[in-house]
PDB file of N, CA, C and O in Angstrom:
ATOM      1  N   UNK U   1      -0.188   6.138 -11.419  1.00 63.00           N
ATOM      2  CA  UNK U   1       0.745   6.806 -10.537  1.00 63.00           C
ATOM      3  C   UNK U   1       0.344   8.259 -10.313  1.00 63.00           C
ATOM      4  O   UNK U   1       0.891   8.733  -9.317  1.00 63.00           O
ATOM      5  N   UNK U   2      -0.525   9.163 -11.019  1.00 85.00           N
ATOM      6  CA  UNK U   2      -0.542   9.939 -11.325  1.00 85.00           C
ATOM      7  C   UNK U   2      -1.634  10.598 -10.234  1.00 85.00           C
ATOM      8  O   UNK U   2      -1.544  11.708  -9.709  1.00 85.00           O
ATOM      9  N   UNK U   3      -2.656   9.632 -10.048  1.00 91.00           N
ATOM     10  CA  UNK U   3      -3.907   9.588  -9.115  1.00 91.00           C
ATOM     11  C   UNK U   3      -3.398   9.695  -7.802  1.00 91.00           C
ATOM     12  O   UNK U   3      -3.916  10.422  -6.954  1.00 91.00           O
ATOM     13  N   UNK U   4      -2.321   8.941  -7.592  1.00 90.00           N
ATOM     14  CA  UNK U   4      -1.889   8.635  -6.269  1.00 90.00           C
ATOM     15  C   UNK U   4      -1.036   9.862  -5.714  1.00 90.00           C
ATOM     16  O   UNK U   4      -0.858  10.080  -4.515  1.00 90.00           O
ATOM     17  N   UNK U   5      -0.542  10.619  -6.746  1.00 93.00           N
ATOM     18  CA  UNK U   5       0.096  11.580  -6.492  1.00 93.00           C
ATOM     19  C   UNK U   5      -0.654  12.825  -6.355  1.00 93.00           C
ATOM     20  O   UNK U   5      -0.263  13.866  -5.827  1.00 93.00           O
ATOM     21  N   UNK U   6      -2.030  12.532  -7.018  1.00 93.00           N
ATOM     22  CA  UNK U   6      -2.845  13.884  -6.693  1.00 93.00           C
ATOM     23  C   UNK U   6      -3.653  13.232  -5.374  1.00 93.00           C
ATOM     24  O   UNK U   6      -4.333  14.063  -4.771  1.00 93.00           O
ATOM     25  N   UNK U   7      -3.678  11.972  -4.879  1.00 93.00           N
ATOM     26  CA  UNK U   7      -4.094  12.106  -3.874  1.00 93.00           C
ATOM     27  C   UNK U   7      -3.390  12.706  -2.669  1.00 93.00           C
ATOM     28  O   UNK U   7      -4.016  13.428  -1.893  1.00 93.00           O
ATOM     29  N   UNK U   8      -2.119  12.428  -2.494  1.00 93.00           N
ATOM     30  CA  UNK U   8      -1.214  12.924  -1.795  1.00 93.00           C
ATOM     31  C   UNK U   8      -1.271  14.403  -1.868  1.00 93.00           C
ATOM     32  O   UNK U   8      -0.839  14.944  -0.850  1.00 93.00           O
ATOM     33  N   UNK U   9      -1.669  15.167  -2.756  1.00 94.00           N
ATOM     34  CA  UNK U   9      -1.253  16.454  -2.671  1.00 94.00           C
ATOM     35  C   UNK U   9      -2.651  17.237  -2.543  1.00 94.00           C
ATOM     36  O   UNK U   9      -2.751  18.462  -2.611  1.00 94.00           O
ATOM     37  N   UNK U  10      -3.559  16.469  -2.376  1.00 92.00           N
ATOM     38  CA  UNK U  10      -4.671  17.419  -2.627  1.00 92.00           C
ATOM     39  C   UNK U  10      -5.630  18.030  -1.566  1.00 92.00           C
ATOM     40  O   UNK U  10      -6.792  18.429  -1.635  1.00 92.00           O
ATOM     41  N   UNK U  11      -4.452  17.936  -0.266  1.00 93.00           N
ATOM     42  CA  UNK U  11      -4.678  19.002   0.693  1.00 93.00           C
ATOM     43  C   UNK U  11      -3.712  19.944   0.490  1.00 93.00           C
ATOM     44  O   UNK U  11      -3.377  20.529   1.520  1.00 93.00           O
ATOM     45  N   UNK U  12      -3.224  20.235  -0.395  1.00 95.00           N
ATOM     46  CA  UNK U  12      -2.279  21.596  -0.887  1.00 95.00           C
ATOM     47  C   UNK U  12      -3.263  22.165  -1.644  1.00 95.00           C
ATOM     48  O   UNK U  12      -3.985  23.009  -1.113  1.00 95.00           O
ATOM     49  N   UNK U  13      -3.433  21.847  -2.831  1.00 94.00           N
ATOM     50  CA  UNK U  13      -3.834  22.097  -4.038  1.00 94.00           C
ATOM     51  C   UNK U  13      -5.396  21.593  -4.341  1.00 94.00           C
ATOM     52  O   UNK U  13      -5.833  20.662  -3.664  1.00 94.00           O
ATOM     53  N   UNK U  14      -6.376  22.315  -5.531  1.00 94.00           N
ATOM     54  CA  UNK U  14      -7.281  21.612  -5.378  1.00 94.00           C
ATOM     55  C   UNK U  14      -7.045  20.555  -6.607  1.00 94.00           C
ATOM     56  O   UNK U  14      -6.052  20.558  -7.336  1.00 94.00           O
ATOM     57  N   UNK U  15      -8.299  19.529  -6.706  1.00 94.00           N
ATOM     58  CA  UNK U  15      -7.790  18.281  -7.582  1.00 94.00           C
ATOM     59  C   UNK U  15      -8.253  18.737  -8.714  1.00 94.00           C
ATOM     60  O   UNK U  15      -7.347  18.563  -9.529  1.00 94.00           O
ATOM     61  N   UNK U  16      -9.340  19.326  -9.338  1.00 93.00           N
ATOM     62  CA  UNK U  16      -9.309  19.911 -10.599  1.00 93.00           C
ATOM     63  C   UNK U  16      -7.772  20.403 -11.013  1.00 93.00           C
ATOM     64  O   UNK U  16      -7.201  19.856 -11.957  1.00 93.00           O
ATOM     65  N   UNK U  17      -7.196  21.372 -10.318  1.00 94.00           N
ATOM     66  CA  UNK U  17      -6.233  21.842 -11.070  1.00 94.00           C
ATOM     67  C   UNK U  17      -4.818  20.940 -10.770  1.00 94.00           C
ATOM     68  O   UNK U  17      -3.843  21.294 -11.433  1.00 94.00           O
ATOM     69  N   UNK U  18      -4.634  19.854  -9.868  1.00 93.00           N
ATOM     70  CA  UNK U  18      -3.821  19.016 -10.080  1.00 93.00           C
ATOM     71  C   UNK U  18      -4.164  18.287 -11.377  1.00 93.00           C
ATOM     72  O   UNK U  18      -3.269  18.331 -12.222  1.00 93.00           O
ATOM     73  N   UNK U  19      -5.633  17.412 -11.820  1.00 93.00           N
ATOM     74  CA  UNK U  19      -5.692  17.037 -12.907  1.00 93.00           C
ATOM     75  C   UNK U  19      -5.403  17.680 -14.133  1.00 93.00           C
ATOM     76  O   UNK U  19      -5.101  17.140 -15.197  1.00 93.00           O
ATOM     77  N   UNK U  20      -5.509  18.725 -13.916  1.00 94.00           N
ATOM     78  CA  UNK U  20      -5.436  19.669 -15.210  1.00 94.00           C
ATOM     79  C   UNK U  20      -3.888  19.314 -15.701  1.00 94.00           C
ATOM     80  O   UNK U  20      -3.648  18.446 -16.540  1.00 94.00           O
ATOM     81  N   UNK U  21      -2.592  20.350 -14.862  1.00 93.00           N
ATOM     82  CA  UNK U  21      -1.319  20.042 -14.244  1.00 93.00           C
ATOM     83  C   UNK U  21      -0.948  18.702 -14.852  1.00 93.00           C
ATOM     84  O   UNK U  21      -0.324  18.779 -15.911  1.00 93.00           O
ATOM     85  N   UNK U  22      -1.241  17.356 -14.336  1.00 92.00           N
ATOM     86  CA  UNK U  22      -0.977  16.292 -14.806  1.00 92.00           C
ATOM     87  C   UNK U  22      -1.485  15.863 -16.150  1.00 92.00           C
ATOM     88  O   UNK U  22      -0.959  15.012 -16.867  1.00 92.00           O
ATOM     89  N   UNK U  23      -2.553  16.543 -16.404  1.00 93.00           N
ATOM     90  CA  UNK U  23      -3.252  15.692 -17.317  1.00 93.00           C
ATOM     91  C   UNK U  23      -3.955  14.438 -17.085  1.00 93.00           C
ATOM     92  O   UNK U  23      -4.000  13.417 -17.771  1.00 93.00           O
ATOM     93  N   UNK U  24      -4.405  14.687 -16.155  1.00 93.00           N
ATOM     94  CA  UNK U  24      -5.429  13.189 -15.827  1.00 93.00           C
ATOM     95  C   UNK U  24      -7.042  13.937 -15.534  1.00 93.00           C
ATOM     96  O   UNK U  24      -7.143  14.962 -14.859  1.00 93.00           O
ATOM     97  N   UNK U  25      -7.910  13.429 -15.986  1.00 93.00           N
ATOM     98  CA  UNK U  25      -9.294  13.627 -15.910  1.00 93.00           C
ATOM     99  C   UNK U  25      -9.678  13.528 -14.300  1.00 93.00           C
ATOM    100  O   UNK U  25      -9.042  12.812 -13.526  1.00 93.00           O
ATOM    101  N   UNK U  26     -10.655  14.237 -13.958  1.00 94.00           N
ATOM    102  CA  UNK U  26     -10.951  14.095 -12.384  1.00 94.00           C
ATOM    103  C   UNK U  26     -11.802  12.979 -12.525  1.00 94.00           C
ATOM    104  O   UNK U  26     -11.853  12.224 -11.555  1.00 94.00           O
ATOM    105  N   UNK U  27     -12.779  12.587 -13.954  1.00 94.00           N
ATOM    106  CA  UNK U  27     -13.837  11.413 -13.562  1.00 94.00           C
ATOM    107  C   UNK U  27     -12.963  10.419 -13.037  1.00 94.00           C
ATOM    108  O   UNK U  27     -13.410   9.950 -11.991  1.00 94.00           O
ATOM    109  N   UNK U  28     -11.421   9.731 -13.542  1.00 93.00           N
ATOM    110  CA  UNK U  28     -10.917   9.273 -13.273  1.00 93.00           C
ATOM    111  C   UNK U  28     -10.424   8.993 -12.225  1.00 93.00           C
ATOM    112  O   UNK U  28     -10.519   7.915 -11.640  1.00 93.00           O
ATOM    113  N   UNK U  29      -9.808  10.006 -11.868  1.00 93.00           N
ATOM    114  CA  UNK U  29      -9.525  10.090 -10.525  1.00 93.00           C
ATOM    115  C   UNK U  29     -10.092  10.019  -9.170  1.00 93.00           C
ATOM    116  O   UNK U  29      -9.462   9.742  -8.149  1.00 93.00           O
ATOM    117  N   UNK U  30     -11.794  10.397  -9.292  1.00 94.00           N
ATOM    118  CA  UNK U  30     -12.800   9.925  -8.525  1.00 94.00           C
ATOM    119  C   UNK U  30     -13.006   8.673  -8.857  1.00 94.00           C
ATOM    120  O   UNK U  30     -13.088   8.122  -7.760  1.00 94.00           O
ATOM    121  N   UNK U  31     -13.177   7.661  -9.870  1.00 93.00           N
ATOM    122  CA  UNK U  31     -13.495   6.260 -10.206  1.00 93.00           C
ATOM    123  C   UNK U  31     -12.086   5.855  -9.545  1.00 93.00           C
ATOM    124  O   UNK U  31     -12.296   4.763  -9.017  1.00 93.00           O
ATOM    125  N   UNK U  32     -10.964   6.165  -9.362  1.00 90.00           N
ATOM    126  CA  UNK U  32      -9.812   5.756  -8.807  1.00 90.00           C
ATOM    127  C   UNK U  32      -9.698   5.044  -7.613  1.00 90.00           C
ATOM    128  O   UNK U  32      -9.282   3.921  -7.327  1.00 90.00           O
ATOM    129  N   UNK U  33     -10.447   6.522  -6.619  1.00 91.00           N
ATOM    130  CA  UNK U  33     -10.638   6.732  -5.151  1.00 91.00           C
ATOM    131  C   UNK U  33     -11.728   5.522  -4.946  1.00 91.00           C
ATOM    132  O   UNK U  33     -11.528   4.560  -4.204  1.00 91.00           O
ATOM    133  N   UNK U  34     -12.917   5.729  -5.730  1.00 93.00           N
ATOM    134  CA  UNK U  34     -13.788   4.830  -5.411  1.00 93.00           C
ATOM    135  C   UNK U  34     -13.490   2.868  -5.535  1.00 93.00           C
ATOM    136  O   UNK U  34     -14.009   2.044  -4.783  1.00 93.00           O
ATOM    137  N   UNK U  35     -12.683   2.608  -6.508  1.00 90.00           N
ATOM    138  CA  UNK U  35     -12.233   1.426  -6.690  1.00 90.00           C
ATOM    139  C   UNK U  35     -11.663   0.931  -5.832  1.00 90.00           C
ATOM    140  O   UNK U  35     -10.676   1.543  -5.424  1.00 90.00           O
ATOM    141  N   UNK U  36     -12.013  -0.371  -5.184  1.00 87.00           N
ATOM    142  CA  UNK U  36     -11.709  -1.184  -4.214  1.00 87.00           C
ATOM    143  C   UNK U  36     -10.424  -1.298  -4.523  1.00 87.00           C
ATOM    144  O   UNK U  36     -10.030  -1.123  -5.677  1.00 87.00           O
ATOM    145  N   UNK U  37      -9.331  -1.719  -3.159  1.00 80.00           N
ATOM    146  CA  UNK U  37      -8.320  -2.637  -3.187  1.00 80.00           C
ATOM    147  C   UNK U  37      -8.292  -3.708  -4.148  1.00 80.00           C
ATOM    148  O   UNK U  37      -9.239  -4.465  -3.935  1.00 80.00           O
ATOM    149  N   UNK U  38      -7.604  -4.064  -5.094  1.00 87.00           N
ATOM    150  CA  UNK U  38      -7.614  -5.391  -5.803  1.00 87.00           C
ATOM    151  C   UNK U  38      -7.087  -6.167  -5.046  1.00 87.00           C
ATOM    152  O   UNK U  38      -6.322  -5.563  -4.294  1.00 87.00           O
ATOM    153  N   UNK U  39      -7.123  -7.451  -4.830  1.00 88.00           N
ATOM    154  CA  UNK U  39      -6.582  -8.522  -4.082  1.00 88.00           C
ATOM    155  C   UNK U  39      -5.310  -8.454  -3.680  1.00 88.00           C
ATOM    156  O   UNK U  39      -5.168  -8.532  -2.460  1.00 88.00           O
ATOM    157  N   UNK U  40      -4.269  -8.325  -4.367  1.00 86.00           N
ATOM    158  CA  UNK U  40      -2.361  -8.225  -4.053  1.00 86.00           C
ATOM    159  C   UNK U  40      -2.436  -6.955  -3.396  1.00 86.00           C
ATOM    160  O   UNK U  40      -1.692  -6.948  -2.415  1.00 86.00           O
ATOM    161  N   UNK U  41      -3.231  -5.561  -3.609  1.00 84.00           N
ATOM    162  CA  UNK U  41      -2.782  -5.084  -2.754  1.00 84.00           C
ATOM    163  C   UNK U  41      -3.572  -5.389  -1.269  1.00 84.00           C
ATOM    164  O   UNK U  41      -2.917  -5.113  -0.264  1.00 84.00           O
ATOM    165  N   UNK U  42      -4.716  -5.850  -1.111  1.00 85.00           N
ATOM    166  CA  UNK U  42      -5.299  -6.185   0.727  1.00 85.00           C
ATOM    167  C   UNK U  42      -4.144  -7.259   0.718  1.00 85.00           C
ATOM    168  O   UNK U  42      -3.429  -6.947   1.670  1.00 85.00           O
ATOM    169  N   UNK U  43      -3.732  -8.125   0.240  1.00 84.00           N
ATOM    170  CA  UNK U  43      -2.707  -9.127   0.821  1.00 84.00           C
ATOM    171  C   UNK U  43      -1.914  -8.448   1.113  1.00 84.00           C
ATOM    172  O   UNK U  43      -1.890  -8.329   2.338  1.00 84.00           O
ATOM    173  N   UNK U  44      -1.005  -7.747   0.503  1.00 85.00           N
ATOM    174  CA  UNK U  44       0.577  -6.569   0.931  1.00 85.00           C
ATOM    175  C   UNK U  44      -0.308  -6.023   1.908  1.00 85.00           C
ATOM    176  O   UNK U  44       0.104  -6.418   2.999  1.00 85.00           O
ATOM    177  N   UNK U  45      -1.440  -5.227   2.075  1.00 86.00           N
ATOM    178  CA  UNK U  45      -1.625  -4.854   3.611  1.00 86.00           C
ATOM    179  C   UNK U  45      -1.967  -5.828   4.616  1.00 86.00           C
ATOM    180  O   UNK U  45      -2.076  -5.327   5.735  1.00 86.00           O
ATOM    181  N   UNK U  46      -2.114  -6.735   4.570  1.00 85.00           N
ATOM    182  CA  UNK U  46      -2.346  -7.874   5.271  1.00 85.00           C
ATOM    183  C   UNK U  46      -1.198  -8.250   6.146  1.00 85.00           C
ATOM    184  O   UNK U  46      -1.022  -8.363   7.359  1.00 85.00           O
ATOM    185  N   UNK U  47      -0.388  -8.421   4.922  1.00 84.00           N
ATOM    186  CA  UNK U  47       1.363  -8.826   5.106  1.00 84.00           C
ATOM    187  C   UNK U  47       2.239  -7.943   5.976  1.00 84.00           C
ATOM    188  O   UNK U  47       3.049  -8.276   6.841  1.00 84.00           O
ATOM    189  N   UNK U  48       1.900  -6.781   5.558  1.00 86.00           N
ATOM    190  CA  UNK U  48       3.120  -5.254   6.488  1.00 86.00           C
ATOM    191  C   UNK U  48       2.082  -5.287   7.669  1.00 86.00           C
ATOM    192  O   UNK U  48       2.644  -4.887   8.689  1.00 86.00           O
ATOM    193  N   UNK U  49       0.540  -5.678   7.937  1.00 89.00           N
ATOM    194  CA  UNK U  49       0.400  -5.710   9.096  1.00 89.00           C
ATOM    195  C   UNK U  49       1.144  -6.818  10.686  1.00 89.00           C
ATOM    196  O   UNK U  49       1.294  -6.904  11.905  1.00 89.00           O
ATOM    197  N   UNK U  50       1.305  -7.266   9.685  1.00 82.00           N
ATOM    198  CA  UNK U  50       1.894  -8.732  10.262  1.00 82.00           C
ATOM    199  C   UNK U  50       2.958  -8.264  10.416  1.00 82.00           C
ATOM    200  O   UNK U  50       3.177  -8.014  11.601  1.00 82.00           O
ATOM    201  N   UNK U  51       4.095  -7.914   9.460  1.00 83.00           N
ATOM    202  CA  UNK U  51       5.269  -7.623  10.225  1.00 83.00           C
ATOM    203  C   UNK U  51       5.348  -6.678  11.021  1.00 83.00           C
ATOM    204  O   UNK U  51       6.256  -6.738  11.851  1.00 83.00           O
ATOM    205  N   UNK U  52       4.384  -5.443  11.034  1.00 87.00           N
ATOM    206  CA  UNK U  52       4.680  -4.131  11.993  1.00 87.00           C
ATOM    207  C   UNK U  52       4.223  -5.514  13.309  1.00 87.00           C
ATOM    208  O   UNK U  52       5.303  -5.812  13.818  1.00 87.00           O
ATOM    209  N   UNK U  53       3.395  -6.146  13.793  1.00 85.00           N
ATOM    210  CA  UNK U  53       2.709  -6.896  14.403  1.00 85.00           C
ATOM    211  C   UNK U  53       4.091  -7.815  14.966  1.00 85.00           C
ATOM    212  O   UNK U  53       4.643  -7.715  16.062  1.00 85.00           O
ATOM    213  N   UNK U  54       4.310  -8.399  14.240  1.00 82.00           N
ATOM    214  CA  UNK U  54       6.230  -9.088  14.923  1.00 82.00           C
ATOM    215  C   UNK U  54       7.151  -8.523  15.069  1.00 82.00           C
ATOM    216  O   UNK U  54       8.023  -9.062  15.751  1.00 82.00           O
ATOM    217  N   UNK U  55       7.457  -6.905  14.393  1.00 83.00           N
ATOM    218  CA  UNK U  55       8.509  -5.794  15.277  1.00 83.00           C
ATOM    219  C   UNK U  55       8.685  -5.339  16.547  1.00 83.00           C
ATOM    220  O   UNK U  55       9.612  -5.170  17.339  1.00 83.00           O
ATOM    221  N   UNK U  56       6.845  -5.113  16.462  1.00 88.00           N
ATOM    222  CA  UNK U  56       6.310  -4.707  18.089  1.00 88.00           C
ATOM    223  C   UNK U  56       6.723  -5.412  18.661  1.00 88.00           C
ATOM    224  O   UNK U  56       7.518  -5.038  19.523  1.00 88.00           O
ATOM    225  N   UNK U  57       6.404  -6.945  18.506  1.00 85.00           N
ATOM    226  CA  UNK U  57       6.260  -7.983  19.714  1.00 85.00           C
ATOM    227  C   UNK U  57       7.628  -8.136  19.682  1.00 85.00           C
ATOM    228  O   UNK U  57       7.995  -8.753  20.682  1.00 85.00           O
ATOM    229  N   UNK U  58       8.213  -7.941  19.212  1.00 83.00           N
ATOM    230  CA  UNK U  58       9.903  -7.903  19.818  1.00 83.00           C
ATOM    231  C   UNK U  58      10.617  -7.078  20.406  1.00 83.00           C
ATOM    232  O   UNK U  58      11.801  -7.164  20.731  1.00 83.00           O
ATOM    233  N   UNK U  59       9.666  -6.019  20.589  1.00 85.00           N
ATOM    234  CA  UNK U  59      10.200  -4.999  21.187  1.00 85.00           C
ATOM    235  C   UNK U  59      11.240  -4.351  20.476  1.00 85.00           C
ATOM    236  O   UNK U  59      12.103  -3.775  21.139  1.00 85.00           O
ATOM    237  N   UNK U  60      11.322  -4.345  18.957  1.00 82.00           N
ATOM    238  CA  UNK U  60      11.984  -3.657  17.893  1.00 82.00           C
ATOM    239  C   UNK U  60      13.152  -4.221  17.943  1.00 82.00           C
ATOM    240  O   UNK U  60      14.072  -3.583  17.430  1.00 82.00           O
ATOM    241  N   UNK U  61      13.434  -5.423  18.499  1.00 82.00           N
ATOM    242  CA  UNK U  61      14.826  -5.646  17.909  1.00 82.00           C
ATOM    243  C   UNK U  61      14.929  -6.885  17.329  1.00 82.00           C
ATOM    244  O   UNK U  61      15.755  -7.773  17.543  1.00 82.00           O
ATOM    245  N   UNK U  62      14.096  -6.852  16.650  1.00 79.00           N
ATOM    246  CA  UNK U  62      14.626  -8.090  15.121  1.00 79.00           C
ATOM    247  C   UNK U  62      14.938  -7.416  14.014  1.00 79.00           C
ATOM    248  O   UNK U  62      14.506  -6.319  13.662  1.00 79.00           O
ATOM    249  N   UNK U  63      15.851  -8.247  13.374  1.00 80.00           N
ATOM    250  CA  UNK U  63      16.506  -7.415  12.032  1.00 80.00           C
ATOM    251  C   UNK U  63      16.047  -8.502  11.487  1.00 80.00           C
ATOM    252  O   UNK U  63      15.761  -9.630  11.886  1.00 80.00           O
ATOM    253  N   UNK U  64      16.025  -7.656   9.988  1.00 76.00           N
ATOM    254  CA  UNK U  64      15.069  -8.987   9.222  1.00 76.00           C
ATOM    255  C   UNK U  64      15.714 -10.008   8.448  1.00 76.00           C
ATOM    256  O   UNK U  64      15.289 -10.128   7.299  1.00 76.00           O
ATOM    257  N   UNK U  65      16.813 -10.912   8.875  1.00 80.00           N
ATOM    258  CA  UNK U  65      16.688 -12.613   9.035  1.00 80.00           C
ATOM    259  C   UNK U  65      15.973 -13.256   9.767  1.00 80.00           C
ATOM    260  O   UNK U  65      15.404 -14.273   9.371  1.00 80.00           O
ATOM    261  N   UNK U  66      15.830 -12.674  11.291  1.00 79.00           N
ATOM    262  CA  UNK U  66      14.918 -13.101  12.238  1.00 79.00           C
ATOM    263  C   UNK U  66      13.686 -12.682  11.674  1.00 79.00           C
ATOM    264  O   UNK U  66      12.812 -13.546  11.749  1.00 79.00           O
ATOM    265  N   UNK U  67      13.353 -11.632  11.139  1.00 77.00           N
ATOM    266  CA  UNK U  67      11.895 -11.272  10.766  1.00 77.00           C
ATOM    267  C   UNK U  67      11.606 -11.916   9.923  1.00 77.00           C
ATOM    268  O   UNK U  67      10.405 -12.189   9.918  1.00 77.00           O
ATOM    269  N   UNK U  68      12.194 -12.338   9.115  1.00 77.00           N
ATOM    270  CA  UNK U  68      11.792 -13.648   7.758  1.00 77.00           C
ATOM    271  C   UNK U  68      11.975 -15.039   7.932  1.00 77.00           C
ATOM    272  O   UNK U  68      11.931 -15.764   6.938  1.00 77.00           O
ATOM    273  N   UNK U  69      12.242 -15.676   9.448  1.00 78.00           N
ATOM    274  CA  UNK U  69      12.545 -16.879  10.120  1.00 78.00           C
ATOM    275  C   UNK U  69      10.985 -16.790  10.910  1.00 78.00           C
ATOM    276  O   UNK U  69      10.311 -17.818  10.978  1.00 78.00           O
ATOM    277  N   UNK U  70      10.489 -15.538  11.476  1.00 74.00           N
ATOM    278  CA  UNK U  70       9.154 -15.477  12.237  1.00 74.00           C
ATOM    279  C   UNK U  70       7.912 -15.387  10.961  1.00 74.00           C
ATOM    280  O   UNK U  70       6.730 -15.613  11.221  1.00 74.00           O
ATOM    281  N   UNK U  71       8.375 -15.038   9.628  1.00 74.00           N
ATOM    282  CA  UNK U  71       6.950 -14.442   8.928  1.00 74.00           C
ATOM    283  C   UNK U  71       6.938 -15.972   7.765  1.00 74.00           C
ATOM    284  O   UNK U  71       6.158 -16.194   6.838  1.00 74.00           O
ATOM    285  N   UNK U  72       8.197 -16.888   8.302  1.00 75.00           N
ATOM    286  CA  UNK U  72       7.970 -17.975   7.040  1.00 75.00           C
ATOM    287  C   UNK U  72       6.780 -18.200   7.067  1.00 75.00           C
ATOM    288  O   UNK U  72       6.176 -17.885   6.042  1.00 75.00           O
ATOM    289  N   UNK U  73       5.900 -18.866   8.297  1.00 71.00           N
ATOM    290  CA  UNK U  73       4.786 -19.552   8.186  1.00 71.00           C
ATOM    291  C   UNK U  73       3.967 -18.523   7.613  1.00 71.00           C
ATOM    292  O   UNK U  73       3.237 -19.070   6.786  1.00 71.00           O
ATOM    293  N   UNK U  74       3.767 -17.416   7.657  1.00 66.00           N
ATOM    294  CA  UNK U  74       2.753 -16.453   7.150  1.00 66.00           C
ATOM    295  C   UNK U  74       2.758 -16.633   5.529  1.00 66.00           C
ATOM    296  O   UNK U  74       1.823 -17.041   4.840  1.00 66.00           O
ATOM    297  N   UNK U  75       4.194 -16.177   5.051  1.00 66.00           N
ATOM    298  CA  UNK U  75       4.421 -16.216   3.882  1.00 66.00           C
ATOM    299  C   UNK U  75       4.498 -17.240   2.808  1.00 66.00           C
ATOM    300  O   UNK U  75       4.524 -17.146   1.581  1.00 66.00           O
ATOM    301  N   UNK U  76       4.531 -18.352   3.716  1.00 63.00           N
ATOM    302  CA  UNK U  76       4.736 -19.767   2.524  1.00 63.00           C
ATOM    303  C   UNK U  76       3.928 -19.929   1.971  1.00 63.00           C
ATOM    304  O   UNK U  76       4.310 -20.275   0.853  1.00 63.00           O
ATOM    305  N   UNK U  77       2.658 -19.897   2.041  1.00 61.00           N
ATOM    306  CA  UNK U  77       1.160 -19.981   0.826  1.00 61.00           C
ATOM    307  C   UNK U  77       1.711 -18.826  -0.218  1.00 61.00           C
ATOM    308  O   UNK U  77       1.808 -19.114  -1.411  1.00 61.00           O
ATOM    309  N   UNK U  78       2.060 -17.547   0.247  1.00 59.00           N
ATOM    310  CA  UNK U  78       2.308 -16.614  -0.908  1.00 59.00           C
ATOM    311  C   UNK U  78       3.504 -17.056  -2.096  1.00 59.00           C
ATOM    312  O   UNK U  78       3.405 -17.130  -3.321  1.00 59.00           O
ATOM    313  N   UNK U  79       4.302 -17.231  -1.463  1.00 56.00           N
ATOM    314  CA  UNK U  79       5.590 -17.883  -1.949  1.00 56.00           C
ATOM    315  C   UNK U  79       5.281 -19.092  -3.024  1.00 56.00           C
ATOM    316  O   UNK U  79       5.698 -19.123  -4.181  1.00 56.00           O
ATOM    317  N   UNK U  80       4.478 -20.053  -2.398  1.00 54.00           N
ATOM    318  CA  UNK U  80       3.939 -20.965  -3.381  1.00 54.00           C
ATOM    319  C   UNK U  80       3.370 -20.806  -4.534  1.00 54.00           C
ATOM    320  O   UNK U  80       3.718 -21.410  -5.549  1.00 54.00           O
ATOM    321  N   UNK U  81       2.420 -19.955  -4.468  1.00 53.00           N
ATOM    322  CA  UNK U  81       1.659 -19.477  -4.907  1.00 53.00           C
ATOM    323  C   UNK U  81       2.430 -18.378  -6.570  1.00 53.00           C
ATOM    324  O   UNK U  81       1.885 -17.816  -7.520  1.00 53.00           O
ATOM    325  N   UNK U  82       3.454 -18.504  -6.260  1.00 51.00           N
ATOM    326  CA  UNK U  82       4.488 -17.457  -7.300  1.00 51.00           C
ATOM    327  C   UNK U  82       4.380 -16.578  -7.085  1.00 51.00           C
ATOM    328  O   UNK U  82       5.168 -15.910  -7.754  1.00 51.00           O
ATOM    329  N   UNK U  83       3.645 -15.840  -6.289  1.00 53.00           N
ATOM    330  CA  UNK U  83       3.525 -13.960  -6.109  1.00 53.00           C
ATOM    331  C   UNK U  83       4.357 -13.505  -5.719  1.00 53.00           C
ATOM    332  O   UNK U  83       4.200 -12.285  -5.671  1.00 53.00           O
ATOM    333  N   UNK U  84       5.846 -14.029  -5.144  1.00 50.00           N
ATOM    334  CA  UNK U  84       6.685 -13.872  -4.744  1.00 50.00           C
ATOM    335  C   UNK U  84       8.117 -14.375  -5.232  1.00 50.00           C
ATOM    336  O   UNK U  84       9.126 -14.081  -4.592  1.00 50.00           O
TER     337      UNK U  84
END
């Protein structure tokens, strides 16, 4: 959590002295940046692409019963799957 928060801030501040501040090592925090997406999270971006993707196409007016009646088919492998 800590990485993510010095990423966020580290057009304020520089990241040495956010790490310092937090106490988190910068090797870390560069091995952080560099570490791929793990799988659940490219799926969750996968997923919020899809729904920003069926808001649009409704022209913003689905509330989400309808948005979870349009994303079943997307979501039912996940669902199965227990990740959900």
């Amino acid at each position: 959590m800590s990485f993510a928060l010095i990423d966020r801030a580290k057009a304020e501040f520089p990241v040495h002295r956010l790490c310092r501040v937090l106490g988190a090592s910068q090797s870390g925090y560069f091995a952080w940046r560099a570490r791929p997406a793990c799988r659940r999270q490219h799926d969750d971006m996968v997923l919020l692409a899809h729904v920003r993707s069926a808001f649009a196409l409704s022209n913003s007016t689905y509330g989400s019963p309808r948005m979870m009646g349009w994303m079943a088919p997307v979501t039912a492998s996940r669902c199965q799957n227990g990740d959900w």
